[in-house]
Coordinates of C-alpha atoms in Angstrom, one line a residue:
M1 CA 153.8 58.5 131.2
K2 CA 150.2 57.7 130.7
A3 CA 147.5 60.3 131.3
Q4 CA 144.7 59.8 133.7
A5 CA 141.7 58.1 132.0
P6 CA 138.9 60.6 131.3
V7 CA 135.7 60.3 133.3
V8 CA 132.8 59.1 131.2
Y9 CA 129.2 60.0 132.2
P10 CA 126.0 58.3 131.1
Q11 CA 124.4 59.8 128.1
G12 CA 127.4 62.0 127.7
K13 CA 129.8 62.7 124.9
I14 CA 133.4 63.8 125.3
K15 CA 134.1 66.8 123.0
N16 CA 137.7 67.6 124.0
L17 CA 140.5 65.9 125.8
K18 CA 143.9 67.3 126.4
N19 CA 146.8 65.6 128.0
L20 CA 150.2 67.1 128.5
T21 CA 153.0 65.0 130.2
L22 CA 156.5 66.1 131.0
C23 CA 159.0 63.6 132.3
L24 CA 162.5 64.1 133.6
L25 CA 164.9 61.2 134.5
F26 CA 168.3 61.6 136.0
L27 CA 170.9 58.9 136.8
L28 CA 173.8 59.9 139.1
P29 CA 176.4 57.2 139.3
I30 CA 178.1 57.8 142.6
H31 CA 180.3 55.1 144.1
V32 CA 181.9 54.8 147.5
N33 CA 184.0 52.0 149.0
A34 CA 186.8 51.5 151.4
A35 CA 187.7 47.9 150.6
P36 CA 190.7 46.8 148.5
E37 CA 190.0 46.3 144.8
F38 CA 191.5 47.0 141.4
E39 CA 191.1 50.0 139.1
F40 CA 192.0 50.4 135.4
V41 CA 195.0 52.6 134.9
S42 CA 196.3 52.1 131.3
G43 CA 196.0 50.1 128.1
F44 CA 198.3 49.2 125.2
G45 CA 198.6 47.0 122.2
G46 CA 196.5 46.1 119.2
K47 CA 196.4 43.8 116.2
G48 CA 199.3 43.9 113.8
E49 CA 203.0 43.5 113.3
G50 CA 204.2 47.0 114.2
D51 CA 205.5 48.4 117.4
A52 CA 203.1 47.6 120.3
Q53 CA 201.0 45.3 118.1
F54 CA 200.5 41.6 118.6
A55 CA 199.3 38.4 117.0
E56 CA 197.1 35.9 118.8
T57 CA 199.4 33.8 121.1
L58 CA 201.0 35.9 123.8
F59 CA 203.0 35.3 127.0
M60 CA 203.9 37.9 129.6
A61 CA 206.7 38.6 132.1
F62 CA 207.9 41.5 134.2
G63 CA 211.2 43.0 135.1
P64 CA 212.3 44.1 138.6
D65 CA 211.7 47.7 137.7
G66 CA 208.1 46.9 136.6
A67 CA 208.9 46.8 132.9
I68 CA 206.6 44.6 130.8
Y69 CA 207.8 41.9 128.4
V70 CA 205.6 40.2 125.9
A71 CA 206.5 37.1 123.9
D72 CA 204.6 37.1 120.6
T73 CA 204.7 33.5 119.3
D74 CA 203.0 34.1 116.0
N75 CA 205.1 37.2 115.1
F76 CA 208.3 35.5 116.3
R77 CA 209.5 38.4 118.5
I78 CA 209.7 39.8 122.0
Q79 CA 208.6 43.3 122.9
K80 CA 209.5 45.4 126.0
F81 CA 207.3 48.1 127.4
T82 CA 207.5 50.5 130.3
E83 CA 205.3 49.8 133.3
M84 CA 202.7 52.2 131.7
G85 CA 202.7 50.3 128.4
A86 CA 205.0 52.6 126.3
F87 CA 207.0 50.7 123.7
V88 CA 210.8 50.4 124.4
F89 CA 212.3 47.9 122.0
D90 CA 211.7 44.5 120.4
I91 CA 213.8 41.5 119.7
Q92 CA 213.3 40.0 116.2
M93 CA 215.1 37.3 114.3
E94 CA 217.0 38.8 111.4
T95 CA 218.7 37.0 108.6
E96 CA 222.1 37.3 110.3
S97 CA 220.8 36.5 113.8
E98 CA 222.7 34.1 115.9
F99 CA 219.5 32.5 117.1
R100 CA 216.3 31.3 115.6
F101 CA 212.8 31.8 116.9
I102 CA 210.9 28.6 116.1
N103 CA 208.1 28.6 118.7
P104 CA 208.8 31.2 121.4
T105 CA 206.4 30.8 124.3
A106 CA 207.1 31.3 128.1
I107 CA 209.2 34.2 129.1
A108 CA 211.0 35.3 132.3
V109 CA 213.1 38.2 133.4
G110 CA 216.1 38.1 135.8
M111 CA 217.1 40.6 138.5
D112 CA 219.6 42.1 136.1
N113 CA 216.9 42.5 133.4
S114 CA 218.2 39.6 131.4
I115 CA 215.5 38.1 129.2
Y116 CA 214.8 34.3 129.0
V117 CA 212.5 32.8 126.4
M118 CA 211.4 29.2 125.9
D119 CA 211.8 27.9 122.4
W120 CA 213.2 24.9 120.4
M121 CA 216.6 24.3 118.9
F122 CA 218.6 21.7 117.0
V123 CA 221.4 19.9 118.8
Q124 CA 223.7 17.6 116.7
I125 CA 224.3 14.2 118.1
S126 CA 227.8 12.8 117.9
T127 CA 227.9 9.5 116.0
P128 CA 230.9 7.2 115.5
H129 CA 229.8 6.1 112.1
P130 CA 229.7 8.1 108.9
G131 CA 226.4 9.0 107.5
P132 CA 223.8 11.8 107.6
K133 CA 223.9 14.1 110.5
I134 CA 221.4 13.4 113.3
F135 CA 219.9 16.2 115.3
N136 CA 217.8 16.3 118.4
Y137 CA 215.0 18.8 118.1
C138 CA 214.7 19.8 121.7
P139 CA 213.3 22.5 124.0
C140 CA 215.7 25.3 125.0
V141 CA 215.9 28.7 126.6
H142 CA 217.2 31.7 124.7
K143 CA 219.0 34.3 126.8
F144 CA 219.2 38.0 125.9
D145 CA 220.8 40.8 127.9
A146 CA 219.0 43.9 129.3
Q147 CA 219.3 45.6 125.9
G148 CA 217.9 42.7 124.0
V149 CA 221.2 41.5 122.6
F150 CA 221.4 37.7 122.1
V151 CA 223.6 35.9 124.6
A152 CA 223.2 32.1 124.2
S153 CA 220.7 29.3 123.8
Y154 CA 220.5 26.6 126.5
P155 CA 219.0 23.2 126.0
I156 CA 217.0 22.2 129.1
Q157 CA 219.1 19.1 129.4
D158 CA 222.1 17.4 127.7
F159 CA 220.8 16.3 124.3
S160 CA 224.2 15.9 122.6
Q161 CA 224.3 12.1 123.4
K162 CA 220.7 11.3 123.8
I163 CA 219.2 9.4 120.9
A164 CA 215.6 8.4 120.7
P165 CA 214.7 5.5 118.4
L166 CA 215.4 6.4 114.8
E167 CA 211.9 5.4 113.9
A168 CA 210.9 8.7 115.4
A169 CA 213.3 10.7 113.1
A170 CA 212.0 12.8 110.3
P171 CA 214.1 13.7 107.2
G172 CA 215.4 17.2 106.9
L173 CA 218.4 19.3 105.7
D174 CA 221.3 20.6 107.7
A175 CA 222.8 24.1 107.4
E176 CA 224.8 23.1 104.3
G177 CA 221.7 21.7 102.6
N178 CA 222.7 18.0 103.1
Y179 CA 220.3 15.3 104.0
A180 CA 219.9 14.9 107.8
L181 CA 217.7 13.2 110.4
I182 CA 215.8 15.1 113.0
I183 CA 214.5 13.5 116.1
P184 CA 211.8 15.5 118.0
Q185 CA 212.0 15.2 121.7
G186 CA 208.4 14.8 122.6
D187 CA 205.3 16.8 121.5
T188 CA 206.7 19.9 119.9
R189 CA 203.5 21.8 120.8
R190 CA 203.5 21.1 124.5
A191 CA 203.5 23.9 127.0
F192 CA 206.4 24.9 129.3
L193 CA 206.6 26.9 132.4
L194 CA 209.6 29.1 133.0
T195 CA 210.9 31.1 136.0
V196 CA 214.2 32.5 137.2
D197 CA 215.5 33.1 140.8
T198 CA 217.5 36.0 142.2
N199 CA 220.8 34.3 141.3
G200 CA 219.9 33.8 137.7
S201 CA 219.2 30.1 137.9
L202 CA 216.5 28.9 135.6
Y203 CA 213.6 26.5 136.4
I204 CA 211.7 24.9 133.5
C205 CA 208.6 22.8 134.1
D206 CA 208.2 20.3 131.3
G207 CA 205.1 18.2 132.0
G208 CA 205.7 16.5 135.4
V209 CA 209.4 17.3 135.7
I210 CA 211.2 20.5 136.7
Y211 CA 214.7 21.1 135.2
K212 CA 217.1 23.5 136.9
L213 CA 219.8 25.3 134.9
S214 CA 222.6 27.4 136.3
A215 CA 223.0 31.1 135.4
A216 CA 225.5 29.9 132.8
G217 CA 222.9 27.5 131.3
E218 CA 224.4 24.3 132.6
P219 CA 222.1 21.5 133.7
V220 CA 222.1 21.3 137.5
S221 CA 219.3 18.9 138.4
D222 CA 215.9 17.7 137.6
Y223 CA 213.1 16.3 139.8
P224 CA 209.5 15.1 139.4
L225 CA 206.6 17.0 140.6
A226 CA 204.8 13.9 141.8
Q227 CA 206.5 13.0 145.1
P228 CA 205.3 11.4 148.4
G229 CA 202.6 13.6 149.7
T230 CA 201.7 15.4 146.5
G231 CA 199.0 13.0 145.3
H232 CA 198.4 12.7 141.7
L233 CA 199.5 15.8 139.8
V234 CA 196.9 16.5 137.1
H235 CA 197.7 19.7 135.1
P236 CA 200.5 22.2 136.0
V237 CA 199.6 25.5 134.3
D238 CA 201.7 28.2 136.0
M239 CA 204.8 28.5 138.2
T240 CA 206.6 31.2 140.3
I241 CA 209.5 31.5 142.7
D242 CA 209.9 33.5 145.8
T243 CA 213.0 35.3 147.1
S244 CA 214.1 32.1 149.0
A245 CA 214.0 30.2 145.7
N246 CA 211.0 28.1 146.8
I247 CA 209.0 27.1 143.8
Y248 CA 205.2 27.2 143.6
V249 CA 203.3 25.2 140.9
V250 CA 199.6 25.7 140.1
D251 CA 197.7 22.4 139.5
E252 CA 194.7 23.6 137.6
K253 CA 192.6 20.4 137.5
G254 CA 193.7 19.5 141.1
H255 CA 192.5 23.0 142.3
R256 CA 195.6 23.5 144.4
V257 CA 199.1 24.9 144.6
L258 CA 202.2 22.8 145.4
K259 CA 205.4 24.2 147.0
Y260 CA 208.9 22.8 146.5
S261 CA 212.3 23.7 148.0
P262 CA 215.1 25.1 145.8
E263 CA 216.5 21.5 145.8
G264 CA 213.2 20.1 144.5
K265 CA 211.9 18.6 147.6
F266 CA 208.1 18.7 148.0
L267 CA 207.2 20.9 151.0
Q268 CA 203.4 21.5 151.1
V269 CA 200.2 21.8 149.2
F270 CA 197.4 24.3 149.8
G271 CA 193.9 24.8 148.3
E272 CA 191.0 22.6 147.4
Y273 CA 188.0 22.8 145.1
G274 CA 185.4 25.5 146.0
D275 CA 184.8 29.3 145.9
A276 CA 185.2 29.9 149.6
A277 CA 188.2 31.7 151.1
G278 CA 191.4 29.7 150.4
Q279 CA 189.7 27.4 147.9
F280 CA 190.1 27.4 144.1
I281 CA 188.1 26.7 141.0
A282 CA 190.6 25.8 138.3
P283 CA 193.4 28.1 139.4
F284 CA 195.6 29.2 136.5
R285 CA 197.9 32.1 137.5
I286 CA 200.3 32.7 140.4
A287 CA 202.8 35.4 141.2
A288 CA 205.3 36.0 144.1
L289 CA 205.1 39.7 145.0
T290 CA 207.9 41.9 146.3
D291 CA 206.1 42.2 149.6
G292 CA 206.6 38.5 150.3
T293 CA 203.1 37.3 149.6
L294 CA 201.5 35.2 146.8
L295 CA 198.6 36.1 144.6
V296 CA 196.6 33.3 143.0
A297 CA 193.9 33.7 140.3
D298 CA 191.3 31.1 139.6
T299 CA 188.3 30.9 137.3
A300 CA 185.6 31.6 139.9
K301 CA 183.3 34.2 138.4
Y302 CA 180.3 35.9 140.0
L303 CA 177.3 37.6 138.4
K304 CA 175.4 40.1 140.5
D305 CA 172.3 41.9 139.2
F306 CA 171.3 45.4 140.1
A307 CA 167.6 46.1 139.8
S308 CA 166.8 49.4 138.3
T309 CA 163.6 51.3 137.8
L310 CA 165.1 53.4 134.9
P311 CA 163.7 52.7 131.5
K312 CA 167.2 52.5 129.8
R313 CA 170.8 53.5 130.0
L314 CA 172.3 55.0 126.9
D315 CA 175.6 53.1 127.3
D316 CA 174.2 49.7 128.0
P317 CA 173.6 47.6 124.9
T318 CA 172.6 44.5 126.8
R319 CA 169.7 45.5 129.0
R320 CA 167.9 42.7 130.8
Y321 CA 164.2 43.0 131.8
T322 CA 162.3 41.1 134.4
G323 CA 158.7 42.3 134.5
N324 CA 158.7 46.0 135.2
T325 CA 162.2 45.9 136.6
Q326 CA 165.4 46.3 134.6
L327 CA 168.6 44.4 135.6
F328 CA 172.1 45.6 135.1
R329 CA 174.8 43.0 135.7
Y330 CA 178.2 43.0 137.5
R331 CA 180.9 40.5 136.6
L332 CA 183.2 39.9 139.5
R333 CA 186.4 38.0 139.4
R334 CA 188.7 37.3 142.3
I335 CA 192.3 37.2 143.3
Q336 CA 193.4 35.6 146.6
R337 CA 196.4 36.5 148.7
F338 CA 198.4 33.9 150.6
T339 CA 201.6 33.9 152.7
T340 CA 204.5 31.8 151.4
H341 CA 203.4 29.1 153.9
G342 CA 200.1 28.8 152.1
E343 CA 198.0 30.7 154.6
Y344 CA 195.0 32.6 153.2
T345 CA 195.0 36.3 154.1
Q346 CA 192.8 38.3 151.7
K347 CA 190.4 38.1 148.8
L348 CA 190.4 40.9 146.2
L349 CA 187.5 41.3 143.8
I350 CA 187.8 42.8 140.3
P351 CA 184.4 44.4 139.3
F352 CA 184.2 44.9 135.6
R353 CA 181.8 47.5 134.3
R354 CA 178.5 45.9 133.6
E355 CA 177.8 48.1 130.6
V356 CA 180.8 46.7 128.6
E357 CA 180.0 43.3 127.1
T358 CA 183.5 42.8 125.9
D359 CA 184.8 42.6 129.5
V360 CA 183.2 39.1 129.6
A361 CA 186.0 37.7 127.5
L362 CA 189.0 39.4 129.2
Q363 CA 191.8 37.0 129.9
L364 CA 194.2 37.5 132.8
K365 CA 197.7 37.2 131.2
G366 CA 200.0 38.3 134.0
I367 CA 200.5 39.6 137.5
D368 CA 203.6 41.7 138.2
G369 CA 205.6 42.0 141.4
S370 CA 203.5 44.8 142.7
G371 CA 200.3 43.0 142.3
N372 CA 199.1 44.8 139.1
L373 CA 196.9 42.7 136.9
Y374 CA 197.1 42.6 133.1
Y375 CA 194.0 41.5 131.2
L376 CA 193.9 40.9 127.5
N377 CA 191.0 41.6 125.2
P378 CA 191.4 38.6 122.8
T379 CA 189.3 40.2 120.1
E380 CA 191.3 43.5 119.8
L381 CA 194.5 42.2 121.4
L382 CA 194.6 45.1 123.8
F383 CA 196.1 44.8 127.2
R384 CA 194.4 46.5 130.2
K385 CA 196.3 47.2 133.3
Y386 CA 194.6 47.2 136.7
T387 CA 196.3 48.3 139.9
P388 CA 195.3 47.5 143.5
T389 CA 193.8 50.4 145.3
T390 CA 191.7 51.3 148.4
P391 CA 189.6 54.0 146.9
L392 CA 187.0 56.3 148.3
I393 CA 185.1 55.9 145.0
S394 CA 184.3 52.5 143.7
S395 CA 182.1 50.8 141.2
M396 CA 180.9 48.4 143.9
F397 CA 178.6 51.1 145.2
Q398 CA 175.7 52.1 143.0
T399 CA 173.6 55.2 143.5
E400 CA 170.6 55.8 141.3
L401 CA 168.4 58.9 141.5
K402 CA 165.2 59.1 139.5
L403 CA 163.3 62.4 139.3
R404 CA 160.0 62.8 137.5
Y405 CA 157.6 65.7 137.1
T406 CA 154.2 65.2 135.4
R407 CA 151.4 67.5 134.6
D408 CA 148.1 66.0 133.5
L409 CA 145.4 68.3 132.0
Q410 CA 141.9 67.1 131.2
D411 CA 138.9 69.1 129.9
I412 CA 135.6 67.1 129.9
E413 CA 132.5 68.5 128.3
I414 CA 129.1 66.7 128.4
D415 CA 126.0 67.7 126.5
N416 CA 122.8 65.9 127.6
Q417 CA 121.0 65.1 124.3
D418 CA 117.7 64.4 126.1
D419 CA 117.1 67.9 127.5
L420 CA 115.8 69.2 124.1
D421 CA 117.4 72.6 124.6
A422 CA 118.3 74.9 121.8
D423 CA 122.0 74.6 122.4
L424 CA 122.3 71.0 121.4
Y425 CA 126.0 70.3 120.5
T426 CA 126.9 73.9 121.1
K427 CA 126.6 74.4 124.8
S428 CA 127.5 71.7 127.3
D429 CA 125.4 70.9 130.3
F430 CA 128.5 69.8 132.3
D431 CA 132.1 71.0 132.1
E432 CA 134.9 69.5 134.2
Q433 CA 138.6 70.7 134.3
I434 CA 141.2 68.5 136.1
V435 CA 144.8 69.6 136.6
Q436 CA 147.2 67.2 138.4
D437 CA 150.8 67.9 139.1
T438 CA 152.9 65.0 140.3
A439 CA 156.5 65.2 141.6
Y440 CA 158.3 61.9 142.1
A441 CA 161.8 61.1 143.5
N442 CA 163.3 57.7 144.0
L443 CA 166.8 57.3 145.4
M444 CA 168.4 53.8 145.4
L445 CA 171.7 52.9 146.9
S446 CA 173.2 49.4 146.5
Y447 CA 176.5 48.3 147.8
D448 CA 178.1 44.9 147.2
L449 CA 180.2 44.1 150.2
N450 CA 181.6 41.2 148.3
E451 CA 180.5 38.6 145.8
S452 CA 177.9 37.2 148.3
F453 CA 176.6 40.1 150.3
R454 CA 174.7 43.2 149.2
L455 CA 173.3 46.0 151.3
A456 CA 170.7 48.4 149.7
L457 CA 168.8 51.5 150.8
S458 CA 166.0 53.2 149.0
N459 CA 163.8 56.2 149.5
R460 CA 160.7 56.9 147.4
L461 CA 158.9 60.2 147.7
T462 CA 155.8 61.2 145.8
Y463 CA 153.9 64.5 146.0
V464 CA 150.6 65.1 144.2
H465 CA 148.7 68.4 143.8
M466 CA 145.3 68.1 142.1
T467 CA 142.4 70.5 141.4
D468 CA 139.1 69.3 140.0
T469 CA 136.7 72.1 138.9
S470 CA 133.2 71.2 137.9
Y471 CA 130.6 73.5 136.2
Y472 CA 126.9 72.5 136.1
R473 CA 125.2 74.6 133.3
A474 CA 121.7 74.7 134.9
R475 CA 119.1 77.2 133.5
D476 CA 119.1 80.5 135.3
F477 CA 122.2 79.2 137.2
E478 CA 119.9 77.2 139.5
D479 CA 120.5 73.6 140.4
F480 CA 117.6 71.3 139.8
R481 CA 117.9 70.1 143.5
G482 CA 117.4 73.5 144.9
S483 CA 118.3 77.2 144.8
F484 CA 122.1 76.7 145.1
N485 CA 124.4 76.5 142.2
Q486 CA 126.5 73.4 142.6
D487 CA 129.7 74.4 140.8
D488 CA 132.6 73.4 143.0
R489 CA 136.4 72.9 143.1
A490 CA 138.1 69.9 144.8
T491 CA 141.7 70.3 145.9
E492 CA 144.0 67.5 147.0
N493 CA 147.5 67.5 148.3
S494 CA 149.2 64.3 149.3
W495 CA 152.7 63.2 150.4
D496 CA 153.9 59.5 150.3
D497 CA 157.4 58.8 151.6
R498 CA 158.8 55.2 151.9
V499 CA 162.3 54.2 153.2
Q500 CA 163.4 50.7 152.9
I501 CA 166.6 48.7 153.7
D502 CA 167.5 45.4 152.1
F503 CA 170.2 42.8 152.8
T504 CA 170.8 40.0 150.4
W505 CA 173.0 37.0 150.9
V506 CA 173.9 34.7 147.9
R507 CA 174.3 31.3 149.6
D508 CA 175.3 29.3 146.6
H509 CA 176.5 30.9 143.3
S510 CA 176.3 27.6 141.4
F511 CA 174.2 28.0 138.3
Y512 CA 172.4 24.7 138.9
N513 CA 172.0 25.1 142.7
Y514 CA 171.6 28.9 143.1
R515 CA 170.2 29.9 146.5
E516 CA 169.9 33.2 148.3
A517 CA 168.4 34.7 151.4
R518 CA 167.1 38.3 151.9
A519 CA 166.0 40.4 154.8
F520 CA 164.2 43.8 154.4
A521 CA 162.5 46.4 156.6
Y522 CA 160.6 49.6 155.6
F523 CA 158.8 52.5 157.0
S524 CA 156.3 54.7 155.1
V525 CA 154.3 57.9 155.9
I526 CA 151.3 59.2 154.0
R527 CA 149.8 62.6 154.4
L528 CA 146.6 63.5 152.6
D529 CA 144.7 66.9 152.6
F530 CA 141.5 67.0 150.6
S531 CA 138.9 69.8 150.4
N532 CA 135.8 70.5 148.3
D533 CA 134.4 74.0 148.1
A534 CA 131.4 75.5 146.2
L535 CA 132.3 78.3 143.8
N536 CA 129.1 80.3 144.1
P537 CA 129.3 82.9 146.9
S538 CA 125.7 82.1 148.0
N539 CA 126.6 78.4 148.4
F540 CA 128.5 77.7 151.6
R541 CA 129.0 74.0 151.1
F542 CA 132.5 72.9 152.2
F543 CA 134.1 69.5 152.9
D544 CA 137.5 69.0 154.5
F545 CA 139.3 65.7 154.9
N546 CA 142.7 65.0 156.5
A547 CA 144.6 61.7 156.9
D548 CA 147.9 60.8 158.6
L549 CA 148.8 57.2 157.8
S550 CA 151.9 55.1 158.5
D551 CA 153.0 51.6 158.2
W552 CA 156.2 49.6 158.7
G553 CA 157.1 46.1 157.9
A554 CA 159.9 43.6 157.8
G555 CA 160.5 40.2 156.4
I556 CA 162.8 37.5 155.2
Y557 CA 162.9 34.9 152.5
Y558 CA 165.2 31.9 152.6
D559 CA 165.8 29.4 149.8
L560 CA 165.5 26.0 151.3
S561 CA 166.5 24.4 148.0
R562 CA 166.3 25.1 144.3
T563 CA 162.6 24.8 144.3
F564 CA 161.4 25.8 147.8
R565 CA 161.5 29.2 149.4
L566 CA 160.5 30.1 153.0
N567 CA 158.9 33.5 153.5
F568 CA 158.0 35.4 156.7
E569 CA 156.6 38.9 156.7
I570 CA 155.1 41.2 159.4
T571 CA 153.5 44.6 158.8
H572 CA 152.0 47.2 161.1
F573 CA 149.5 49.7 159.8
F574 CA 148.3 52.6 161.9
G575 CA 146.9 56.1 161.4
K576 CA 143.9 58.4 161.7
N577 CA 141.8 60.7 159.7
S578 CA 139.3 63.5 160.4
Y579 CA 136.6 65.2 158.3
T580 CA 134.3 68.2 158.5
Y581 CA 131.2 68.9 156.2
I582 CA 129.3 72.2 156.1
D583 CA 126.2 72.3 154.1
E584 CA 124.9 74.9 151.6
T585 CA 123.5 77.1 154.3
S586 CA 126.7 77.2 156.3
V587 CA 125.4 74.7 158.9
L588 CA 127.8 72.1 160.3
Y589 CA 126.3 69.0 158.8
A590 CA 128.9 66.3 159.9
T591 CA 132.3 66.0 161.6
G592 CA 134.3 63.1 162.9
F593 CA 137.5 61.1 162.9
Q594 CA 138.6 57.5 162.6
E595 CA 141.7 55.6 163.8
A596 CA 143.2 52.3 162.6
D597 CA 145.8 50.1 164.1
F598 CA 146.4 46.5 163.0
I599 CA 149.3 44.0 162.6
R600 CA 149.6 41.3 160.1
A601 CA 152.1 38.4 160.1
A602 CA 152.4 35.7 157.5
L603 CA 154.6 32.6 157.2
F604 CA 154.4 30.6 154.0
I605 CA 156.5 28.5 151.7
N606 CA 156.6 28.8 147.9
G607 CA 157.4 25.8 145.8
I608 CA 158.0 25.1 142.1
F609 CA 157.3 21.7 140.8

């Protein structure tokens, strides 16, 4: 805190200046909310090849008891965890294993806790002519029981007779080391979607086709996603199934969800591009919950800045400054709830801590049947579990309290060099001592109702106590203007209290077309008591001044476009003051009062060209 600037008098010289400043800042993070949101409950994982460690490419599924299953493609294994992330067991391919992990990806868990994993396998083709063996290299599903014991591998369709053109074949070796031909069935790095119904039937989405297998792994049917009424299917990225075996496929680039019957008949589509309720921006995750609803996650993200008057926060490495204001940033992501008929019912926001920069890159990897969210930190390969809650305490409500106490001390001495006295440079002609104590409190409350609306309340209170003592070193203690010594002391006490409420509406979150509207109202009260009293008992000079001032105001601004903003403000100032002045001889010299009352309204448009 800066000290008051010293007073400089003509023909004077400052001999001594002392400034002592004490400053105390407090931040009290208090959060209150009654709206549904998510809170962090546990974490697990890390980089490596040991228990509860992972490599880069991971897929997630959940058991009916809430257990967590992770397919680790690069480490060629499956791991099971409790619902709190404690390691249970893993499935790895050993030398004597009956199966081979080639490229394990999508994973699903049945009602009996059987584990199903998408992978690739070799199926020998029967040929009537002698020669090298021919294998189809084809997608399959590995099945394991609840304890992780291998059961069987199921090709997603009958590849024993299917032969692609031999020009596509690649040379290889069979199990005996003999020359063989291997025919890959399509792009071997393509993505698959996998789910299982309550009866154990498997559904595999391969590009634009869904294959259904029985619980025994036998092909049952297949059907295209593109059917009359679906429009052009662009990019299926996730799939789930409800208790009635209806299938829901997320079309990321089409910004929608498609629903199919258990027999593969298209039923309906819901969603469209946008960030409003029931709309999607590149949806990528869907889950059918045990309560009969659907949760859909899309890539809509919202940034909300919280303006602070604090100079810094110790745990925020990425502070942003705008003029004299510091900005701390929320990162909000959303999950939307739908009925199985595609009707929008609720939006849930996930507010990540603004102080943690690593939260920017968190990736949603799974949603379990209870609606818990599992985010992955891709740098450290740590999973973070968030559970839905309706808390009393929430990070969506920010409270900031700033307290400051300052004492300014000033000692000013002036020696007039032109008076030719014998005390030149040793005895001052004028000495002034100023002591000012300032107490300041600023309380700010900001609550994000959702990603678009914010309500804020602030109260700023300032108290100042100041004494200014002046000594005039006149010869024989007489003032040159008369017989009264003019040494005096001025005392000032002032209160300034301002309460303000703000409401902000983000009308468009688009980075290139950002628009908002804001309304505010405030009321302030100022109380001032000032007196000046002579120190010499023979001098009765006294001046007293009192003021009571108030003002209130309100206003709005509204972004008409990216470059034009409409502003309207109205203020009302009113108050009164009174004063009394008694001269050196104790005679009432002057008294009076003043009143003020005026209203100001302004309407203007700001534009940037």
